[in-house]
Coordinates of C-alpha atoms in Angstrom, one line a residue:
X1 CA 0.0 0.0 0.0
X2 CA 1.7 3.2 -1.3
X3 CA 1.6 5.9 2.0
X4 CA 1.9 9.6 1.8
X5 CA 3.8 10.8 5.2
X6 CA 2.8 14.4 6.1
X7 CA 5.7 14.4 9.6
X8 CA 4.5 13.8 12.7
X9 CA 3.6 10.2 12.4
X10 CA 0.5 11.3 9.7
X11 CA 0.6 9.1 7.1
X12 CA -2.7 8.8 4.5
X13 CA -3.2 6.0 2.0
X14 CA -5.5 6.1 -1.0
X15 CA -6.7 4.3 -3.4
X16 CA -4.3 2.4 -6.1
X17 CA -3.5 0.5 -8.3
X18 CA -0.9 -1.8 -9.5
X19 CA -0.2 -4.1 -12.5
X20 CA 1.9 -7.0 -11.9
X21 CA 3.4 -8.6 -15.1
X22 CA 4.3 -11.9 -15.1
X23 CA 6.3 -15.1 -17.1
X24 CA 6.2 -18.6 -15.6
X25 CA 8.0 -21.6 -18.2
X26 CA 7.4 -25.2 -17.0
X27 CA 10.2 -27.9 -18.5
X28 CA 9.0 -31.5 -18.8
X29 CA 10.6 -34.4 -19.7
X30 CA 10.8 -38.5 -20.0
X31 CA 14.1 -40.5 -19.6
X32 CA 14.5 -42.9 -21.2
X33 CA 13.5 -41.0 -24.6
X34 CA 12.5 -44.3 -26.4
X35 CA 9.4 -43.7 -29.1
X36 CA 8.8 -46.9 -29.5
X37 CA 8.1 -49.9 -26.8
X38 CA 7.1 -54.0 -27.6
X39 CA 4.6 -55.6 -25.8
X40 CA 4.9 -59.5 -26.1
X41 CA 1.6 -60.6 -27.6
X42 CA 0.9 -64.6 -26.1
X43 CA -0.3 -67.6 -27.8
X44 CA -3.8 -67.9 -26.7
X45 CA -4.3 -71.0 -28.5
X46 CA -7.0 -73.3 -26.6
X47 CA -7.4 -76.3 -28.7
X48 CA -8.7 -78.6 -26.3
X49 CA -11.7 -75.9 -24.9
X50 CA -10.6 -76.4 -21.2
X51 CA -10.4 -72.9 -20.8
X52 CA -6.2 -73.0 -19.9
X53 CA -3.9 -72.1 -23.0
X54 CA -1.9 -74.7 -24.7
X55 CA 1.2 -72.8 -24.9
X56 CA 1.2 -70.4 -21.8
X57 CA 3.9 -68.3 -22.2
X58 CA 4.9 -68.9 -25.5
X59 CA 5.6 -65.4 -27.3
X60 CA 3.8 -65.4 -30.7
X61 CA 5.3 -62.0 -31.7
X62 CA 6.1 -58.3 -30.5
X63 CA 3.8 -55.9 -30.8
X64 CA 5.1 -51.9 -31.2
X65 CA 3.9 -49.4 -29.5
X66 CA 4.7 -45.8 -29.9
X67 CA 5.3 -44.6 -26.5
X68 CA 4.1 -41.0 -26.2
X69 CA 7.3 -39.8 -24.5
X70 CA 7.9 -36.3 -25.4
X71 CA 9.9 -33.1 -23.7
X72 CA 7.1 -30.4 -23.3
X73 CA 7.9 -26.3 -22.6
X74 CA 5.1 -24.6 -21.0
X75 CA 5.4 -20.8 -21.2
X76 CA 3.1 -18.8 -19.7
X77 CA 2.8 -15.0 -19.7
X78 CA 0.2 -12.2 -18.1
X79 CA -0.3 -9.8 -15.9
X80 CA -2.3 -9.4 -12.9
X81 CA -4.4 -6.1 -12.1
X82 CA -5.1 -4.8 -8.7
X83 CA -7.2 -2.6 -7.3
X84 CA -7.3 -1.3 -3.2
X85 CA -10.2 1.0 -2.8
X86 CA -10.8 2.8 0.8
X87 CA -14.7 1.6 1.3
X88 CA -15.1 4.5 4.1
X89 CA -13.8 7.8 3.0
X90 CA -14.5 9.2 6.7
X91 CA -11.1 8.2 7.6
X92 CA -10.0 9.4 3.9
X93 CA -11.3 13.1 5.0
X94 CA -9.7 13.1 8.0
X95 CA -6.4 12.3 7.5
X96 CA -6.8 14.6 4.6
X97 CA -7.3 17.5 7.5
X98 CA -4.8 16.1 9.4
X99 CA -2.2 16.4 7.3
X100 CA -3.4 20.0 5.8
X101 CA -3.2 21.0 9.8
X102 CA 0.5 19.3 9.5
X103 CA 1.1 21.3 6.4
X104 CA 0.0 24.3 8.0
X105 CA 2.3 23.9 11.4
X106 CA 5.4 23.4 9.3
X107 CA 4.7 26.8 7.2
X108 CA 4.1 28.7 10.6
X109 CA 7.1 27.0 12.1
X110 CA 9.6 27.7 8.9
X111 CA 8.0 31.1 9.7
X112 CA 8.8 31.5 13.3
X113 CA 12.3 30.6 11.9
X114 CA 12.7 32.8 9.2
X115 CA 11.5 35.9 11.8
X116 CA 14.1 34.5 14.5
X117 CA 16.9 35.0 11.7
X118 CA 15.9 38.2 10.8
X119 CA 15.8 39.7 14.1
X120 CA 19.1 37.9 15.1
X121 CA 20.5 39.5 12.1
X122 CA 19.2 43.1 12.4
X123 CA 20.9 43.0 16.0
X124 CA 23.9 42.1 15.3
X125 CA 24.7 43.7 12.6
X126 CA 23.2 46.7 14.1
X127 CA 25.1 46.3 17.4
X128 CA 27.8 45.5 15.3
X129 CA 27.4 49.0 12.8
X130 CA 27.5 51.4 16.4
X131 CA 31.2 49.5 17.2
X132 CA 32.0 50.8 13.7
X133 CA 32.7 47.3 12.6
X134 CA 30.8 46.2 8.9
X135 CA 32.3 44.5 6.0
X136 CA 34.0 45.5 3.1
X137 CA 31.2 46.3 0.5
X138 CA 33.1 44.9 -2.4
X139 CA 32.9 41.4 0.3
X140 CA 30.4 39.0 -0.4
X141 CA 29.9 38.9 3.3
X142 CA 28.6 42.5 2.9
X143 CA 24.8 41.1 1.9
X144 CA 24.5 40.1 5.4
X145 CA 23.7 42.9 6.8
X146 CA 22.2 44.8 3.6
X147 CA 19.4 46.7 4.8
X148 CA 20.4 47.2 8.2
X149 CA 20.2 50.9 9.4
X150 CA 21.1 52.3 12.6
X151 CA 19.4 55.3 14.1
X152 CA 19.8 56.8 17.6
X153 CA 16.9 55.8 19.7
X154 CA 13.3 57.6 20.6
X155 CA 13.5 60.1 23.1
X156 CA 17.5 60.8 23.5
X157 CA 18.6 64.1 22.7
X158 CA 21.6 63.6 20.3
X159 CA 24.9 65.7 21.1
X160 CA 24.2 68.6 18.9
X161 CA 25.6 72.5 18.6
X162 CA 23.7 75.7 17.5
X163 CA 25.1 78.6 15.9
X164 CA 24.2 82.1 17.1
X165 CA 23.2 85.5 15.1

């Protein structure tokens, strides 16, 4: 039975089908290969009608038989055609929402991920931008942190002079 797996131990089968091709041979044969066999054919002479023979085992001739032996090769081909259909498809349905709630989970967790990354990026590169440290832009290194500004933060008054008139 061909599954689908989905994680989390979900795992739906449906309906298939296979086709199963097939060859059998069979090999017979009869040793000795003689065609021919002779059967002794008795005298059955009775002359006197006392119901034994005159001559019991005297062998009037040889009769020949042909003996039927012959080497046979049986091959057989086919195929054979299978078919597994789910008779309740309540259990169908519901595995079908199980695993589109699996699906679902993964995407949010890959999510959760992705956001984790970002963030963990944006801080240190930003931490790492107010050091004064950043990569050489001609670096290939210096994509990390593309897109990652610094500015001072909400409610601090910057170090600042004004001119006079």
């Amino acid at each position: 039975m061909v599954e689908n797996a989905y994680g989390n131990n979900i795992k739906c089968s449906g309906p298939q089908m296979t086709v199963s091709p097939f060859v059998t041979t069979s090999f017979n044969q009869k040793r000795p290969q003689d065609y021919i066999y002779h059967t002794p054919v008795y005298d059955p002479t009775d002359a006197n009608d006392d119901g034994v023979p005159d001559n019991p085992g005297n062998v009037l001739y040889y009769q020949e038989n042909y003996s039927g032996n012959k080497d046979s090769l049986g091959l057989n081909f086919g195929f054979a055609l299978t078919f597994n259909i789910p008779l309740d498809n309540r259990f169908q349905d519901s595995c079908l929402d199980a695993a589109n709630t699996q699906i679902n989970l993964q995407k949010q967790e890959l999510n959760a991920k992705m956001l984790n990354y970002e963030i963990a990026r944006l801080k240190n590169c930003g931490e790492l931008k107010l050091a004064g440290i950043y990569f050489d832009p001609k670096s290939r290194f210096a994509k990390l942190c593309e897109g990652v500004m610094v500015s001072p933060p909400p409610n601090q008054v910057i170090p600042h002079t004004h001119k006079l008139k």
